[in-house]
Coordinates of C-alpha atoms in Angstrom, one line a residue:
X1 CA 0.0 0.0 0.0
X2 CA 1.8 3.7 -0.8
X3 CA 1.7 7.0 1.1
X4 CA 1.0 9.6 -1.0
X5 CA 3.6 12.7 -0.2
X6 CA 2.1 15.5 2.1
X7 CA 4.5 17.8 0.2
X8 CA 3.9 16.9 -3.6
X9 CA 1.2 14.0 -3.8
X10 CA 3.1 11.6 -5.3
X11 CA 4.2 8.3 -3.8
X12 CA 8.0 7.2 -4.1
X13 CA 9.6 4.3 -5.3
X14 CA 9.5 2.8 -1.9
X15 CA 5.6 3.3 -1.5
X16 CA 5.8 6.1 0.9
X17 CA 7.6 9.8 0.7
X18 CA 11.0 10.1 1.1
X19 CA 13.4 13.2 2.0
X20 CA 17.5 12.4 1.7
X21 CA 19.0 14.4 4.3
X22 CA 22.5 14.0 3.4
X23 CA 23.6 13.8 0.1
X24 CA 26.6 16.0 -1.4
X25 CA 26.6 17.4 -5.1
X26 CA 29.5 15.8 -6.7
X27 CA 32.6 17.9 -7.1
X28 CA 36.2 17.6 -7.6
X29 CA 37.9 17.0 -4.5
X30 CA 35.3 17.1 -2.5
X31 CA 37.0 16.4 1.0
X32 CA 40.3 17.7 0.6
X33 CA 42.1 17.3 3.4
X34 CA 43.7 20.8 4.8
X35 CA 46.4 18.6 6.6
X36 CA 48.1 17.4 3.4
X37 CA 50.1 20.0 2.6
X38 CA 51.4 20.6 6.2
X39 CA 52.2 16.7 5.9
X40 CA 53.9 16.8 2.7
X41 CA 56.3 19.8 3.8
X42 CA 56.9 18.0 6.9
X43 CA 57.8 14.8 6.3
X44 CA 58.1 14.9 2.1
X45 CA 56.5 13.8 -0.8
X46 CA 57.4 9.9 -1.3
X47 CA 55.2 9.4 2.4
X48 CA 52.4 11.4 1.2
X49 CA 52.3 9.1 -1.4
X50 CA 52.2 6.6 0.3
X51 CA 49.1 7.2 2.4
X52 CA 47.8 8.2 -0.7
X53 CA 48.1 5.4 -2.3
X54 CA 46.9 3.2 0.8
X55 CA 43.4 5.8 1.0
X56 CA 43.0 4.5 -2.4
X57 CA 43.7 1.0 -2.0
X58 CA 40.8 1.3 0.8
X59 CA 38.4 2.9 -1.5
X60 CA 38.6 0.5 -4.2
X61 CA 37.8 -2.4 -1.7
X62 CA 35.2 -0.6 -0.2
X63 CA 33.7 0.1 -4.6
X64 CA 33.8 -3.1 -4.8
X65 CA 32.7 -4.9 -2.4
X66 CA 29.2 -2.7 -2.7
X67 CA 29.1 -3.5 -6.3
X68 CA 29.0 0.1 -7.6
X69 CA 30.3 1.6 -10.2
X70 CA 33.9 3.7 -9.6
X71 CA 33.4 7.9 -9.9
X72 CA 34.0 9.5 -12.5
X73 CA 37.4 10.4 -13.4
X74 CA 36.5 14.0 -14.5
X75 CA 33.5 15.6 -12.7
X76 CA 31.5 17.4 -15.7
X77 CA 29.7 20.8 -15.4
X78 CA 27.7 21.7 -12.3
X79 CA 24.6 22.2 -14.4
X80 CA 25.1 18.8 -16.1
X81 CA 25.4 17.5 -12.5
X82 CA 21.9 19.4 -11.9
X83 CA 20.2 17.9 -14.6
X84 CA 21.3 14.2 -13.8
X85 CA 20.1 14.4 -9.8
X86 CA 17.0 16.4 -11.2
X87 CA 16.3 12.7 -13.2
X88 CA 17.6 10.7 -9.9
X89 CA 14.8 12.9 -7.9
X90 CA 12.2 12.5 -10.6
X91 CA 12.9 8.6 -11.5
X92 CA 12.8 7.7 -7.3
X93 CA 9.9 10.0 -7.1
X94 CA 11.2 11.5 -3.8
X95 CA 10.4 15.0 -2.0
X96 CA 13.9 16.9 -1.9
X97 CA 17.2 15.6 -1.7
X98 CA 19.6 18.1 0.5
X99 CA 23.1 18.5 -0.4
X100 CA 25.7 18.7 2.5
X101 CA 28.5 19.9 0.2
X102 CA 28.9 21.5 -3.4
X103 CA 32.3 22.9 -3.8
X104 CA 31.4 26.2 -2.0
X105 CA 28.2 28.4 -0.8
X106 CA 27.9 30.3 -3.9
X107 CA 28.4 27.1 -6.2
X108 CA 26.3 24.6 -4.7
X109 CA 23.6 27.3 -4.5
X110 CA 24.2 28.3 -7.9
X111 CA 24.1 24.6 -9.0
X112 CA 20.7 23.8 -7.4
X113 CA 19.0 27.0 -8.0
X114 CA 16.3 26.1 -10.9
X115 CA 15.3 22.6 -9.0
X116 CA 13.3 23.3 -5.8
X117 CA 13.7 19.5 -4.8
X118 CA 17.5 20.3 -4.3
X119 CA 18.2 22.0 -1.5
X120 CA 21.8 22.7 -0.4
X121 CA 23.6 23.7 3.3
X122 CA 26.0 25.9 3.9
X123 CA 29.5 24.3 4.2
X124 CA 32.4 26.7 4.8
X125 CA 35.0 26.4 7.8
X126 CA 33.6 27.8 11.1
X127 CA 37.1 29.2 12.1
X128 CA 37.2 31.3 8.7
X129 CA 37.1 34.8 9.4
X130 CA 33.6 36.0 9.4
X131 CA 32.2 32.5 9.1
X132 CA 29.0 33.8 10.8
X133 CA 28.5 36.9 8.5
X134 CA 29.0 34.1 6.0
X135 CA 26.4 31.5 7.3
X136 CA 23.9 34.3 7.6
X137 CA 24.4 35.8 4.0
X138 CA 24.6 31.8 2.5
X139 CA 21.0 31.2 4.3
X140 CA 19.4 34.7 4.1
X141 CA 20.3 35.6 0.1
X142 CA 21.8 32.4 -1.3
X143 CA 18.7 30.1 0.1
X144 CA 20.9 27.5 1.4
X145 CA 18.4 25.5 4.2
X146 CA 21.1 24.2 6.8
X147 CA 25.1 24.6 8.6
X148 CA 27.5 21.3 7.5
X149 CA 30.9 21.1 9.2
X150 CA 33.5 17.9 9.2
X151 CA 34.9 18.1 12.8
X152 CA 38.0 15.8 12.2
X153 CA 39.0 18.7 9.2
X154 CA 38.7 21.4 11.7
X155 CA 42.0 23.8 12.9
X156 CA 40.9 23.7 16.6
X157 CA 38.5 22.5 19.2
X158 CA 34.6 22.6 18.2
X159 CA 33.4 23.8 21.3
X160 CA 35.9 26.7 21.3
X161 CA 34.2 29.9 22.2
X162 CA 35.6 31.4 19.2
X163 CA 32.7 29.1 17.5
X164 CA 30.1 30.6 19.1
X165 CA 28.9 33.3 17.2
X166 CA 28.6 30.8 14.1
X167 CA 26.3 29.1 16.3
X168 CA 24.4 31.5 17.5
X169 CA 24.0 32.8 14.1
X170 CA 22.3 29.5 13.0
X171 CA 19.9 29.4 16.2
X172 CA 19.2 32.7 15.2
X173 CA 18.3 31.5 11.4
X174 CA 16.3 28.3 12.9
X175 CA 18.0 26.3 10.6
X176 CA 20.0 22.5 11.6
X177 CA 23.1 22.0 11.9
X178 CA 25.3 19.1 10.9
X179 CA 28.2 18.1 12.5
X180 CA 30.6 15.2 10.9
X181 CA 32.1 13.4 13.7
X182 CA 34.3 9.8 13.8
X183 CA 36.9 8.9 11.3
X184 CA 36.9 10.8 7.5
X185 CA 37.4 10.2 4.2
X186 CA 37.1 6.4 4.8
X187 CA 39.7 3.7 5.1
X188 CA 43.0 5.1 5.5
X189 CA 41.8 8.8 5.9
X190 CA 41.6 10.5 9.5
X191 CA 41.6 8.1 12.1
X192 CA 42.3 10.5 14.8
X193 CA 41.9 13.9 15.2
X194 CA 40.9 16.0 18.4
X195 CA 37.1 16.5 17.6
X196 CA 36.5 13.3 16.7
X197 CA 34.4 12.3 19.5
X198 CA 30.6 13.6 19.3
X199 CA 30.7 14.3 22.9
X200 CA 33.0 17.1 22.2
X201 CA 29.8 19.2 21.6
X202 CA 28.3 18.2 24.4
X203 CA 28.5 22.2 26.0
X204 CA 28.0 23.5 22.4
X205 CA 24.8 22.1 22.3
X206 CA 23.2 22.6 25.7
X207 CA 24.4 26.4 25.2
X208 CA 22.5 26.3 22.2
X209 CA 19.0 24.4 23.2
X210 CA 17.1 25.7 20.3
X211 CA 19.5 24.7 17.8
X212 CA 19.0 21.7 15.8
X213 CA 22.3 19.5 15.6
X214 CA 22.5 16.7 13.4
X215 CA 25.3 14.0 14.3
X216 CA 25.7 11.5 10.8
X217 CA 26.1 7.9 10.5
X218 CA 24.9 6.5 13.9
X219 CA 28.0 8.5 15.1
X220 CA 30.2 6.8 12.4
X221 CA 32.3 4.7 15.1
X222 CA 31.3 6.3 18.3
X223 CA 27.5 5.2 18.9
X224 CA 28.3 4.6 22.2
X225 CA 29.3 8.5 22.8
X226 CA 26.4 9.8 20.2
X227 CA 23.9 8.3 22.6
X228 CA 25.0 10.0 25.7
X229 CA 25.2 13.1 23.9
X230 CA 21.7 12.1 23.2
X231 CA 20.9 11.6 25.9
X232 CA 22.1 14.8 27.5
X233 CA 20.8 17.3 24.8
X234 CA 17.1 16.4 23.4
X235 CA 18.3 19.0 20.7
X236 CA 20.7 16.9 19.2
X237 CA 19.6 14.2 15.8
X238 CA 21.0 11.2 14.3
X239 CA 21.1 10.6 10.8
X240 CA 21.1 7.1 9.3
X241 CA 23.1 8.3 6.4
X242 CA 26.2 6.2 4.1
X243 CA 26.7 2.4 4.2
X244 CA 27.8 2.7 7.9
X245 CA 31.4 0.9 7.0
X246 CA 32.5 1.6 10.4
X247 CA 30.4 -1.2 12.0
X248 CA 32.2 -3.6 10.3
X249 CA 35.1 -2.1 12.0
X250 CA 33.3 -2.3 15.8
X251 CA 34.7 -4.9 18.1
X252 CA 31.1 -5.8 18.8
X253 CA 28.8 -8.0 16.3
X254 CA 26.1 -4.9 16.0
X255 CA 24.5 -4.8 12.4
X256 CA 22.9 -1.7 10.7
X257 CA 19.2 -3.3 11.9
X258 CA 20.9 -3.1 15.9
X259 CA 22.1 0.3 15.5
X260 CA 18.2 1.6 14.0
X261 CA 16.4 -0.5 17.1
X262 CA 18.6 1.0 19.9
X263 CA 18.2 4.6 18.7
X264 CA 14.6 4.3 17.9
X265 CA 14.3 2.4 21.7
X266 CA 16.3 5.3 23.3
X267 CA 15.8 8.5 21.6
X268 CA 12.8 7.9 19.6
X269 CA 11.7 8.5 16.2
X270 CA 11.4 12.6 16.2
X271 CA 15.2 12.6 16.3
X272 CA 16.2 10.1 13.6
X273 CA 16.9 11.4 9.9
X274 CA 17.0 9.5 7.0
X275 CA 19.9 10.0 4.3
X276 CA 22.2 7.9 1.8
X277 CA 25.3 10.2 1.5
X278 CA 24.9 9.5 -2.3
X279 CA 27.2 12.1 -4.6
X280 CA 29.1 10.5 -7.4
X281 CA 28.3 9.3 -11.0
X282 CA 27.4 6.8 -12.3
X283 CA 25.8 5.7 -9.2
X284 CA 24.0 8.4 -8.5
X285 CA 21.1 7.6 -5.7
X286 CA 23.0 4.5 -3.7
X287 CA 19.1 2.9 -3.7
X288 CA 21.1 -0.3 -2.1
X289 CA 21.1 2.0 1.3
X290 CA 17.7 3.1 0.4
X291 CA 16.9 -0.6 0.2
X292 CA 18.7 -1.7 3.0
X293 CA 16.9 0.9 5.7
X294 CA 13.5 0.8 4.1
X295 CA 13.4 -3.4 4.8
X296 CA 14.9 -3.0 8.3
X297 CA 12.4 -0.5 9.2
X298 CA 9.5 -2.2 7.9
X299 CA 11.5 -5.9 9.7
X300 CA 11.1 -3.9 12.8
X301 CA 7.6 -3.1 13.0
X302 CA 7.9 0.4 13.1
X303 CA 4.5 2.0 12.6
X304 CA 3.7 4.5 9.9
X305 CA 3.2 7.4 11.5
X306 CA 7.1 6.6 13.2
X307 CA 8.3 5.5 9.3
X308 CA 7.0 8.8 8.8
X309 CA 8.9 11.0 10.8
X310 CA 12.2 8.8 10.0
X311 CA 12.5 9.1 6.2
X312 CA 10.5 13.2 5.6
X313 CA 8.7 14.4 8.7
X314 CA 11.7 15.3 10.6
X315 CA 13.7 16.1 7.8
X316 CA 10.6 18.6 6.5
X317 CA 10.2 19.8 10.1
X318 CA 14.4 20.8 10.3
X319 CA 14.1 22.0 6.7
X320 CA 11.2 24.3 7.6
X321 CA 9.4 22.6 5.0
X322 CA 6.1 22.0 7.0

């Protein structure tokens, strides 16, 4: 039986409407790491090749092991990237896909901008100066819905007081914000890094209560810690987002279906997001992840109105959508 969309009327391709959360419009180098360089000059050129060339051995594992086609060598124009998740959006039949990344403010919001089912988040570093002058302008005249920052990337400490002005600027918008914690970049990327705990926001956001944080991933490595935070701030989300690699990498024998039950049993629906993290061509939507959540959800016995509120009400509701 399908669920026609409150939103647009239509049902999805899953019987029921459907909002990705977290997606990123596919640019070149699209999570450049700011420590390279600094490595490189420090210990030389034939070791950054090296990790290099370990990062990528983990990537093509991970490609193939999931079946999916590898990127594209050469990204092609933005607006040919438009047209071809406009097509993914339309074939799916889903609500709004939200872009966490885009190769810049003006670009991604320059990218999605004749589409109204692709939205796009601000994404520029919180330590630049006049990041809040620049989350303000990237929601208020660019139209970008939402704040994305990858802790482990960041120059210093994410609850540094020198970061509070960015967030007070996206309280004062109303709009989420969502906070990449756990290791980056996959398989030989950032393993370690000193934000890469969620709990480090932990005074960030019970100094900012009305402030919608968004933690991806089921934590991506630190559940554990994500569920404190929790349940510490009732203002902080989880997003289901990515093929959750990291649990293979667990020393326990959780599975993606253990992860959704104990946040739904502990938090509750009205703080669980649904995304895929899809970005690169050919794949385009990764409708296995789609797949994959949709039968666990439905395996659990989750009732419609909580399916609901999983995969577009909360998303709609942070979006400002409904």
């Amino acid at each position: 039986m399908t669920e026609p969309s409150p939103l647009t009327g239509r049902d999805s391709a899953w019987g029921f409407p459907i909002i990705d959360f977290h997606c990123h419009f596919p640019v070149p180098d699209e999570h450049p790491d700011p420590a390279e360089a600094a490595y490189r000059a420090e210990f030389g050129d034939a070791k950054a090749d090296k990790l290099e060339a370990d990062w990528r051995w983990y990537q093509e594992q991970w490609w193939t092991n999931y079946g999916f086609p590898f990127p594209e060598d050469v990204e092609p124009a933005a607006s040919v990237q438009a047209r071809r998740w406009t097509a993914e959006v339309e074939d799916a039949q889903l609500d709004a896909v939200v872009f966490m990344t885009g190769g810049g403010n003006d670009a991604l919001a320059d990218a999605i901008a004749d589409d109204p089912r692709l939205l796009g988040f601000a994404h520029h570093d919180p330590f630049a100066p006049n990041a809040a002058a620049e989350l303000h302008r990237a929601v208020t005249e660019r139209g970008l819905r939402g704040y994305k920052v990858i802790a482990p990337t960041l120059p210093g400490p994410i609850d540094s007081r020198e970061l509070y002005p960015v967030w007070q600027t996206a309280e004062d918008l109303g709009i989420p914000v969502l906070i990449h914690f756990g290791p980056n970049n996959g398989g030989g990327g950032t393993g370690w890094h000193q934000n890469i705990d969620p709990l480090r926001l932990h005074e960030v956001a019970k100094a900012f209560t009305d402030t919608a944080f968004v933690i991806p991933h089921f934590g991506c490595g630190y559940p554990r810690e994500l569920l404190h935070l929790m349940w510490a701030c009732r203002n902080v989300h989880v997003d289901t987002s990515g093929n959750n690699e990291w649990i293979r990498w667990m020393p326990d024998r959780f599975t993606l279906a253990d992860y959704f039950r104990t946040f739904f049993e502990t938090v509750g629906p009205s703080r669980i997001v649904f995304g895929s993290d899809s970005a690169s061509f050919p794949r385009g939507l990764a409708r296995r992840y789609y797949d994959e959540q949709v039968r666990i959800v439905r395996e659990m016995g989750m009732t419609d109105a909580d399916r609901h509120l999983v995969f577009s009400g909360n998303a709609a509701r942070l979006l400002g959508l409904s």
